XYZ file of C-alpha atoms in Angstrom:
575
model
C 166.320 181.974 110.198
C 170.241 183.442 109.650
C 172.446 183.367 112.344
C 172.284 187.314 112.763
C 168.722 187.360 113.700
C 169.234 184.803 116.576
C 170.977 185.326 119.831
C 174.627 184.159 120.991
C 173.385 181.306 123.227
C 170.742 180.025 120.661
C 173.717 179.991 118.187
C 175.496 177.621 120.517
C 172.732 175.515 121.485
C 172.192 175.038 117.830
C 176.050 174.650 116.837
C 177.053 172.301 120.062
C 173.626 170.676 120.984
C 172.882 170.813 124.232
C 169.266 171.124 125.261
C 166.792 174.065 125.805
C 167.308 172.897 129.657
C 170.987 173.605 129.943
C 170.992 176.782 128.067
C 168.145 177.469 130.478
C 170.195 176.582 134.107
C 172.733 178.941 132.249
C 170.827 182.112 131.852
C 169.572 181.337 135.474
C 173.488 181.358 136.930
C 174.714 184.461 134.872
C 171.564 186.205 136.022
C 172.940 185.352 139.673
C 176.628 186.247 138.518
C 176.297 188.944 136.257
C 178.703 187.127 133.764
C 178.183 187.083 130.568
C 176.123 183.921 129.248
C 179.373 182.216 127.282
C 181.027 182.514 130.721
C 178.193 180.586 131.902
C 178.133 178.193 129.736
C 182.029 177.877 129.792
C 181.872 177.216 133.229
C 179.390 174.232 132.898
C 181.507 172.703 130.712
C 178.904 173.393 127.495
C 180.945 175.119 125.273
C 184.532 175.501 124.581
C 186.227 178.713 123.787
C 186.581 178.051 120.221
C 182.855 177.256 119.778
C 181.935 180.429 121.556
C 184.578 182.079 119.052
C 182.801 180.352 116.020
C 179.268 181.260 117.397
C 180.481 185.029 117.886
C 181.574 184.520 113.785
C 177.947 183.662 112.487
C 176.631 186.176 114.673
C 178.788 189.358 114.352
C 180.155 188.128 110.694
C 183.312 188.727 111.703
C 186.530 186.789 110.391
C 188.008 184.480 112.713
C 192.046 184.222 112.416
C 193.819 181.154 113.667
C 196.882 182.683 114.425
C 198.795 185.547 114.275
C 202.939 185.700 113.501
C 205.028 188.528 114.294
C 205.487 189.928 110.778
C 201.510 189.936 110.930
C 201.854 192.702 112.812
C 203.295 196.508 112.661
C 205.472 197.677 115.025
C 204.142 201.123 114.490
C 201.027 200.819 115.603
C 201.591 198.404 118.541
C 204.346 201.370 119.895
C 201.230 203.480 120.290
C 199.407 201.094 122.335
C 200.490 200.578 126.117
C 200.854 196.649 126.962
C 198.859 197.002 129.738
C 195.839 197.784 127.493
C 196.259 195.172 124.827
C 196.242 192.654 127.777
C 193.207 193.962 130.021
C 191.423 194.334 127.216
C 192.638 191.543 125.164
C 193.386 193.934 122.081
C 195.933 194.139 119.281
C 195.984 195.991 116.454
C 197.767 194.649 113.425
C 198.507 196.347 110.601
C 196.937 198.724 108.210
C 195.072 197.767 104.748
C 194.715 199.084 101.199
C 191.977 200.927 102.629
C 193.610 202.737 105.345
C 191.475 200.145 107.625
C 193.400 199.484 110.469
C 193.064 195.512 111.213
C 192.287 194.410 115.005
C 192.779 191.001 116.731
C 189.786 191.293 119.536
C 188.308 188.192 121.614
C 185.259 189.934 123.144
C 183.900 192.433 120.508
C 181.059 192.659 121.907
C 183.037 194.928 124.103
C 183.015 197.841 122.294
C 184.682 200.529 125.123
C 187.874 199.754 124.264
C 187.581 199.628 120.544
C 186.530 203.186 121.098
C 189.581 203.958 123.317
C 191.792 202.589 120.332
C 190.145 204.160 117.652
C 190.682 207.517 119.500
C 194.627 206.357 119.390
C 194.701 206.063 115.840
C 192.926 209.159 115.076
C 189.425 207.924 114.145
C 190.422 204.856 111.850
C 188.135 202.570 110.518
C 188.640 199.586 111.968
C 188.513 195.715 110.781
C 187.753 193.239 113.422
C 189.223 190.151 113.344
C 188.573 187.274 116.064
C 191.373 185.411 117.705
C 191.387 183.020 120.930
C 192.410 184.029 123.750
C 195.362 181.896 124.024
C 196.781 182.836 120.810
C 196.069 186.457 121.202
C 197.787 186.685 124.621
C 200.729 184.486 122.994
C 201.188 187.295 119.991
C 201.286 190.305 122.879
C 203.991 188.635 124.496
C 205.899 187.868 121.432
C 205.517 191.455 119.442
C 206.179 193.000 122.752
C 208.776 191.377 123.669
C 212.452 192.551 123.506
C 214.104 190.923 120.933
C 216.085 187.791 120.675
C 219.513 189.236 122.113
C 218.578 191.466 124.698
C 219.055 188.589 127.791
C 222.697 188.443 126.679
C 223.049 192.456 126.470
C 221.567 192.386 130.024
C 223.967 189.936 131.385
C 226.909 192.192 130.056
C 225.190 195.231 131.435
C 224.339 193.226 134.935
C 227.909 193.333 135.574
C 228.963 196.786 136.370
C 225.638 197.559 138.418
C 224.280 194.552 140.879
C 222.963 197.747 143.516
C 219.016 196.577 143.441
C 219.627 192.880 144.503
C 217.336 193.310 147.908
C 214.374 195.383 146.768
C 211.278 194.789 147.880
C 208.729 192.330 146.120
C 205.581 193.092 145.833
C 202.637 190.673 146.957
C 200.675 191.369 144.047
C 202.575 190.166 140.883
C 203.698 192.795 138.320
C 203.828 191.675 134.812
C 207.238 191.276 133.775
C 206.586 192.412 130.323
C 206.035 195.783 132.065
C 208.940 195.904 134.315
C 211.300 198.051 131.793
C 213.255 200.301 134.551
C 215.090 197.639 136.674
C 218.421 197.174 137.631
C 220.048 195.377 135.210
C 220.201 191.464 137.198
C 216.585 192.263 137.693
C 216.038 192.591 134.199
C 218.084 189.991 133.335
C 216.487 187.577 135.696
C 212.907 188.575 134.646
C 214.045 188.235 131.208
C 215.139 184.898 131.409
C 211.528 184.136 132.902
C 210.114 185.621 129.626
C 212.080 184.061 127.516
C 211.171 180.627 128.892
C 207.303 181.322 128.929
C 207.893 182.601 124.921
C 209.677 179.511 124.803
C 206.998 177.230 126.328
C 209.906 175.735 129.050
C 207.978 173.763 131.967
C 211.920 174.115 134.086
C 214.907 176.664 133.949
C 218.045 175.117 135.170
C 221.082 177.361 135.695
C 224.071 175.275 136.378
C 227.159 177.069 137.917
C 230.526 175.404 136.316
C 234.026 176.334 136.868
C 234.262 179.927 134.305
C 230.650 179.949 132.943
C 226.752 179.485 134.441
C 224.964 177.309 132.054
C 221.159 178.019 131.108
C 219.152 175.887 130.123
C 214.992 175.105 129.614
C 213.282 171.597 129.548
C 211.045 171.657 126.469
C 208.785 168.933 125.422
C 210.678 167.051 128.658
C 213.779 167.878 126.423
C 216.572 170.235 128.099
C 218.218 173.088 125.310
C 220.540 175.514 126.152
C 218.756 178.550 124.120
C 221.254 181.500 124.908
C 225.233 181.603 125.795
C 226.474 180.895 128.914
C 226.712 184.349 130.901
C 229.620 184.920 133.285
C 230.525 183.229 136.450
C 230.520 186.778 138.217
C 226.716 186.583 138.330
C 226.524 183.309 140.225
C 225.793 184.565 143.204
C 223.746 188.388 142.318
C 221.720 185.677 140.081
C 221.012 183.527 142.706
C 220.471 185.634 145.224
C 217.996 187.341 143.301
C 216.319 184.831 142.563
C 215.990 183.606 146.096
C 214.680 186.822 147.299
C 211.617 186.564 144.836
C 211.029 183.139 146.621
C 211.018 184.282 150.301
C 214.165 181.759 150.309
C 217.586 182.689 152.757
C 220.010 184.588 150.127
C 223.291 183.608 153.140
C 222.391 180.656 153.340
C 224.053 178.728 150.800
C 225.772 175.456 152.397
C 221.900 173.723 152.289
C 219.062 172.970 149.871
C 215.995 175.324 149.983
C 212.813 175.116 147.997
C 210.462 178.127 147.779
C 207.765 179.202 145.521
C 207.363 182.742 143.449
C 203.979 184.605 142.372
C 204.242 185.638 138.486
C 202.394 187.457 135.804
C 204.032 187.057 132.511
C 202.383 188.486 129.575
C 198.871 188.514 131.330
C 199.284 185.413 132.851
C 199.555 184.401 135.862
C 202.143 181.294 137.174
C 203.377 179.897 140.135
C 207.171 178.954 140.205
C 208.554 175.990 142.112
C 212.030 177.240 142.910
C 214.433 174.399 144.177
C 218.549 175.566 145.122
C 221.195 172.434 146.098
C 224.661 173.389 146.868
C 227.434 171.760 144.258
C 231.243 172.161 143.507
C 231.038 175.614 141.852
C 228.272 176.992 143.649
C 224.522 176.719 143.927
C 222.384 175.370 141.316
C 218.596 176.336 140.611
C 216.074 174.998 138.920
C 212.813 176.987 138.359
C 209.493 174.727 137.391
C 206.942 177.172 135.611
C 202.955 176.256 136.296
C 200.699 178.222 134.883
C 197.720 179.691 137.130
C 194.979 178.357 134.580
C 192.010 175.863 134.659
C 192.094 175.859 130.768
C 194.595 173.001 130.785
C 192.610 170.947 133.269
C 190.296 169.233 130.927
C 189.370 165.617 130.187
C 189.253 165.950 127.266
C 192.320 167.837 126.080
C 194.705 165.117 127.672
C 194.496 162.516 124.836
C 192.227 160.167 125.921
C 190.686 157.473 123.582
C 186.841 158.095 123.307
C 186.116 154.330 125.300
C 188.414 155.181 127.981
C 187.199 159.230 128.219
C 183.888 157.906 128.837
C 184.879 155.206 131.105
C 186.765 157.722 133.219
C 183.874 160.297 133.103
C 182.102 157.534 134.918
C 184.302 156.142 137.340
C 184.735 159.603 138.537
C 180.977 160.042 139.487
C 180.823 157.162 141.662
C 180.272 157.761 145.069
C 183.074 155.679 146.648
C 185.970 153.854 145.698
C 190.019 154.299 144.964
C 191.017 155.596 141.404
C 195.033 155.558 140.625
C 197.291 157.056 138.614
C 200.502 155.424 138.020
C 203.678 156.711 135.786
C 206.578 157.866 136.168
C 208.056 161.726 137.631
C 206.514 163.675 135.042
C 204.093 161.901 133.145
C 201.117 164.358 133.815
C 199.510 162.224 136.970
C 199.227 165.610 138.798
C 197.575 167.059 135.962
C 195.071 163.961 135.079
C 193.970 163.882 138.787
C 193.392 167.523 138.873
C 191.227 167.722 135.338
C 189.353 164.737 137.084
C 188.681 167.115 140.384
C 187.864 169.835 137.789
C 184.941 168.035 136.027
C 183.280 167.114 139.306
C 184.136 170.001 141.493
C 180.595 171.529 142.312
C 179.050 173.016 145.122
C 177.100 170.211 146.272
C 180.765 167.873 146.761
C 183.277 168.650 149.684
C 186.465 168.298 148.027
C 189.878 167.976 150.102
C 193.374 167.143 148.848
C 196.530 166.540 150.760
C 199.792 166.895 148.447
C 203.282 167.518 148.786
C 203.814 170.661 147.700
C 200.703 171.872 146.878
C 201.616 172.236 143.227
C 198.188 174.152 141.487
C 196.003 175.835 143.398
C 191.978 175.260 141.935
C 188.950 177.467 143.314
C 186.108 175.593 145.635
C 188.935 172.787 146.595
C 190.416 172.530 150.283
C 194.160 171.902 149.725
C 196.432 170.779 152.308
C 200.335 170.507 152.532
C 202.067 167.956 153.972
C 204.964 168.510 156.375
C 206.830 165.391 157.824
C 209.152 167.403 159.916
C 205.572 168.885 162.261
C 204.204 165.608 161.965
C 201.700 166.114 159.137
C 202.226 162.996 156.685
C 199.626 161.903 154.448
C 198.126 159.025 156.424
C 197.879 162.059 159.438
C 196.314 164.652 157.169
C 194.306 162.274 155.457
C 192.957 160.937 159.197
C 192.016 164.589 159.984
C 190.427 164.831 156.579
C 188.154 162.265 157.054
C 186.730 164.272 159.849
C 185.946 167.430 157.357
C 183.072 165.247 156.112
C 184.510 164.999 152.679
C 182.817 163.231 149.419
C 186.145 163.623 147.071
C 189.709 163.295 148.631
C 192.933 163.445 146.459
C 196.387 162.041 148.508
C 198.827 163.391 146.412
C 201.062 160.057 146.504
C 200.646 156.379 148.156
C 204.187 155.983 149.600
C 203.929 153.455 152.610
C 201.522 150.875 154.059
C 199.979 153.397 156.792
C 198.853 155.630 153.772
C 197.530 153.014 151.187
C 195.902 151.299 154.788
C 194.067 154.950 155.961
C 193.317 155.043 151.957
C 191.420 152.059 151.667
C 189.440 152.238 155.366
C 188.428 155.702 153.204
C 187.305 154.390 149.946
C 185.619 151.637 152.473
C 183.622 154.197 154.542
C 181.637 156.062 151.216
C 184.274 158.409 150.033
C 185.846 158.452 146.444
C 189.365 158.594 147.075
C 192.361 159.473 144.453
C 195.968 158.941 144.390
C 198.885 158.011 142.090
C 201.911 155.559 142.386
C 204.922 155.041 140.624
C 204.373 151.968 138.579
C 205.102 151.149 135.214
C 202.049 150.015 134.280
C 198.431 150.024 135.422
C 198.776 146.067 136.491
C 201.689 146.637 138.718
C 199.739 149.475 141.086
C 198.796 146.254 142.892
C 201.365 144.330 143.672
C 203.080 147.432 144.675
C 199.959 147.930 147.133
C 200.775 144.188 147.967
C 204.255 144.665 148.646
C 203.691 147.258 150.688
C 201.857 145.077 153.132
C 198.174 145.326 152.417
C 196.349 142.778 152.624
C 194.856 141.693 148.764
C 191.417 141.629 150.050
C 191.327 144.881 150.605
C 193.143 145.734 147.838
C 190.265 143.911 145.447
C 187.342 145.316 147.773
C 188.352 149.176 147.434
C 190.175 149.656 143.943
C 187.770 150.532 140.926
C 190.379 151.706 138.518
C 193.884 152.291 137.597
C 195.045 154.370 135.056
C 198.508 154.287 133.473
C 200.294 157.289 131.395
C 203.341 158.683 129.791
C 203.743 161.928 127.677
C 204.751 161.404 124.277
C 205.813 164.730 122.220
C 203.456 165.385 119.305
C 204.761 166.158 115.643
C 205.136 169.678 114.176
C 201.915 169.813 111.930
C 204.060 172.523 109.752
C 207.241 170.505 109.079
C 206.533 166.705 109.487
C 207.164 164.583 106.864
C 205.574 161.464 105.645
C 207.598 158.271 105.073
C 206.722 154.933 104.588
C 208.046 152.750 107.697
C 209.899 149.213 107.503
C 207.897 146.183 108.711
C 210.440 145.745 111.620
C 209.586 149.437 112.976
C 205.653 148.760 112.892
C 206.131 145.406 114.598
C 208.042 146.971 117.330
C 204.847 149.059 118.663
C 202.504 146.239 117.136
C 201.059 147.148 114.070
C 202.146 143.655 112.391
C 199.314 143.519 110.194
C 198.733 146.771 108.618
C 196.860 147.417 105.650
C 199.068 149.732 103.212
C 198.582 152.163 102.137
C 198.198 154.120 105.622
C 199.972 157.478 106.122
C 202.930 157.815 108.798
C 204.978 160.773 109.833
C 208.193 161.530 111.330
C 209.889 164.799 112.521
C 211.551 167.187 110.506
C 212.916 170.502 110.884
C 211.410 174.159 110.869
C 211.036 177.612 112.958
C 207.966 177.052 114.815
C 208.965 173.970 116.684
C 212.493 175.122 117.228
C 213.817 172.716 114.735
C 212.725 170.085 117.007
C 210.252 168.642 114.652
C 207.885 167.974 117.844
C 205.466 170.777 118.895
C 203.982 170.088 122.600
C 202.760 166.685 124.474
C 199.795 164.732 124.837
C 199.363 161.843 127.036
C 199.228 157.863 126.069
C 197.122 155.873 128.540
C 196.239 152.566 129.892
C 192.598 151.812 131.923
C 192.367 148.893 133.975
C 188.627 148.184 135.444
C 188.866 146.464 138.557
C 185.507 144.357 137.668
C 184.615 141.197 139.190
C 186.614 139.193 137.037
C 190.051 140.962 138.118
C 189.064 141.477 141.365
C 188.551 137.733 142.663
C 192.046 137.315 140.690
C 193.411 140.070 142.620
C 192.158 138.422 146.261
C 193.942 135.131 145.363
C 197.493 137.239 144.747
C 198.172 136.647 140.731
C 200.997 138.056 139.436
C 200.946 141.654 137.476
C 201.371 139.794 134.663
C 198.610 137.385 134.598
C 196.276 140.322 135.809
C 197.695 142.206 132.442
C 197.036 139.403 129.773
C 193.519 138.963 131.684
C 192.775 142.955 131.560
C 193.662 142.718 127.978
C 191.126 140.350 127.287
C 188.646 141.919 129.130
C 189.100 145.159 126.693
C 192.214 147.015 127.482
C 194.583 148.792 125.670
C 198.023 149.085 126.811
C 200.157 151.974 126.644
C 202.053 151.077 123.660
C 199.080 150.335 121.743
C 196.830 153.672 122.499
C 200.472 155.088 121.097
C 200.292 152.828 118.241
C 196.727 154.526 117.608
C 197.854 157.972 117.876
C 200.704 157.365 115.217
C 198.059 156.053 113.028
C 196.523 159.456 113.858
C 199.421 161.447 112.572
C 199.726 162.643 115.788
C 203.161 161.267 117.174
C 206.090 159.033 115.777
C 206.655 155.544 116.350
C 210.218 156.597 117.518
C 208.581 158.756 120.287
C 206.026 155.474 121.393
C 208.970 153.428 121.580
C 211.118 155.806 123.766
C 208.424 156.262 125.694
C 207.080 152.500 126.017
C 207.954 149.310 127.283
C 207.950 146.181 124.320
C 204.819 144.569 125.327
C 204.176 142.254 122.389
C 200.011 143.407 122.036
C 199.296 144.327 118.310
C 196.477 147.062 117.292
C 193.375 146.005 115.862
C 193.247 148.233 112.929
């Protein structure tokens, strides 16, 4: 039997491999919903969006394309097509054939409406259909739409003989900036700075006011660039203030700190900006930190976890009771880990509370609380009042003090699986910090199941990286001592699609301690981090610098990035 003659969901159940059950339990919720069945099965956590692209292939015969550049596509044709229909509809048409076939980047065609409203456009064309991803098709609207590589510093010059429209009114319900062509011109500029940075993939926009000049500049990859001229010091404050008014924040207030938070859709896509002002010598300086409004990124299995630790994790997280930590540093992902973790078991039949500080992403079917110190709602209050909400899952955002990790533990104590993150270097050390902190090690052994050290390590530019063949002193240093030649390695280069960086995004190293009953007797008795480290080891685990060594092995990092972002600690990689 061809693929044609079958249905979508038999297609996936035959091209993934789940069972006749779960394809079942799916039909039964999108007959509730009304969704379609991928939805369904995307939901579950079945399928992934590329599989349901692949399955739509054998079925429909279509073409799938991986990605799409700007010179893939002609401006001619996308001027006759309003933004706001290539993103509702998730639509682009490309560019015109041999044939006079007009080519068309789709990720539903099964939704046929607005093919028809397109083909109208174009005057009756025959059309090609090509599939594309979501992602990358939202990705190629905002870059063929966009307004060119100069335009934020023509803005800035323009900005400066008309600053009238500082205090209008912002609307509650985002409007796409892409769309928002008949500003003032700091409006526009502003808004195109926030472009710019989403085209740019910047998780923070710092503008820095100096002496003659206001500095811009985007962390990338945890890397800060300055991607456009300085503008003029005249903006400063018609920048700022701007820019405070989208965040709800005082614009004459300007002698203290303020932190805020602004509503965005940028290019279809919805984000929630952390905005942060502190007063310095030349004025004030912001700092915007961009979080995109998606579940798509919370996902086990897209942070870089090993397949032994994945599963490991996937269990831990079903237990009924218990503490599970994250530890890292500012900005190694623990926010993100805990909340794919809430993701996978977020279902109807679990009460799910968190209490965090801000509340950073906000996730459907979760009750999130935000602390505030200065009204008396700490953690250790909140998370007293949350254990009166009959909660199974509760996430504290952070273990700072002794009342906390003490309210924790009573938690994890009294049947409820409890989450939380420290800032440790390594998983061993989450418990002599718990230690220091006062509690007692008994409990600390009795309640704690798991902890689960990271760092982000940039990942190499699969167009431009460049294999080399490494000294023996570079593959001691992250404990490949013993290598077997010949084995590929790569290193960063140089090219257009990773903005000559030669790294192309982030992925996560980790390091899973089990608290089993060897560690935890070891634990009671107060041994060192370091004796609980070289025990953990030989009980299975792989440090940090070692899941790193694995994932240069992979091709997927360099051993310069492991090292930067790993202490030396002297365990080699079984290869």
């Amino acid at each position: 039997m061809n693929a044609t003659s079958l249905d979508l969901g038999e297609i996936l159940r035959r091209n993934v491999g789940f069972s006749d059950e779960q394809l079942a339990a799916a039909r039964q919720e999108q007959a509730k919903t009304g969704d379609r069945l991928t939805d369904a099965l995307l939901a579950a956590g079945q399928v992934t969006a590329d599989q349901v692209l692949e399955a739509l292939s054998q079925q429909l015969g279509l073409r799938i394309r991986a990605q799409i550049d700007r010179t893939d596509v002609d401006e001619a044709l996308i001027q006759r097509v309003p933004i706001a229909f290539a993103k509702s509809h998730l639509i682009l048409p490309l560019h015109r054939d041999s044939g006079d076939r007009v080519h068309v980047a789709v990720v539903n065609p099964l939704n046929t409406a607005p093919l028809d409203d397109l083909r109208l456009l174009f005057d009756g064309a025959d059309f090609e259909i090509e599939l594309v991803n979501q992602r990358t098709l939202l990705g190629a609207i905002n870059e063929v739409y966009d307004r060119g590589p100069g335009e934020t510093d023509a803005l800035a010059e323009d900005a400066a003989d008309d600053l009238n429209a500082l205090a209008a009114e912002i609307s509650h319900e985002p409007q796409d900036l892409l769309e928002a062509a008949d500003e003032s011109p700091i409006i526009k500029l502003v808004n195109s700075l926030l472009q710019h940075a989403v085209k740019e993939r910047a998780s923070d926009i710092h503008l820095e006011p100096f002496e003659g000049e206001i500095r811009i500049r985007f962390r990338i990859d945890d890397v800060l660039y300055e991607p456009i001229k300085p503008l003029s010091r005249a903006l400063q404050s018609s920048i700022v203030s701007r820019i405070k008014i989208m965040g709800g924040l005082n614009i004459a207030e300007r002698r203290l700190p303020q932190d805020g938070r602004i509503r965005l859709k940028i290019a279809g896509r919805d984000y929630d900006v952390r905005l942060s002002t502190v007063p310095v010598t030349h004025g004030e300086r912001v700092v915007l930190r961009l979080l995109p409004r998606t579940q798509e990124m919370f996902n086990l299995t897209r942070l870089g976890l090993g397949e032994r630790p994945l599963k490991r994790i996937e269990r831990l997280i079903t237990r009924p009771h218990g503490i599970i930590l994250v530890t890292g540093p500012t900005g190694s992902g623990k926010t993100t880990t805990l909340y794919a973790a809430l993701s996978t078991i977020n279902a109807t039949d679990k009460n799910i509370i968190t209490i965090e500080d801000p509340v950073e992403i906000q996730m459907h079917g979760i009750g999130q609380i935000e602390v505030h110190p200065k009204i008396g709602l700490t953690f250790a209050t909140g998370l007293r009042s949350v254990l009166r909400q009959d909660p199974n899952v509760i996430l504290v955002g952070e273990i700072r003090d002794r009342e906390t990790a003490e309210v924790a533990i009573q938690a994890s104590l009294t049947g409820h699986l409890v989450f939380s993150t420290l800032h440790t270097n390594d998983a061993p050390s989450a418990i002599t910090r718990l230690v220091d902190m006062g509690v007692e090690p008994f409990l600390v052994g009795s309640s704690l199941v798991a902890v689960l050290a990271q760092r982000l390590v940039r990942v190499l530019c699969t167009e431009c990286r460049e294999a080399y063949e490494p000294s023996d002193g570079d593959l001691r240093e992250i404990g490949l001592s013993a290598v077997e030649r010949p084995l590929q390695f790569y290193r960063p280069a140089s090219c257009a699609a990773c903005n000559h960086t030669g790294y192309l995004g982030r992925l996560g190293i980790f390091e899973l301690m089990i608290v089993d009953d060897d560690i935890r007797p070891m634990i009671s008795q107060s041994v060192d981090s370091k004796t609980l480290k070289l025990q953990a080891v030989r009980k299975g685990m792989e440090t940090l610098r070692s899941d790193g060594a694995r994932k240069v092995l992979q091709g997927i990092t360099s051993i310069a990035e492991i090292l930067r972002a790993t202490e030396d600690e002297g365990a080699a990689v079984e290869i």
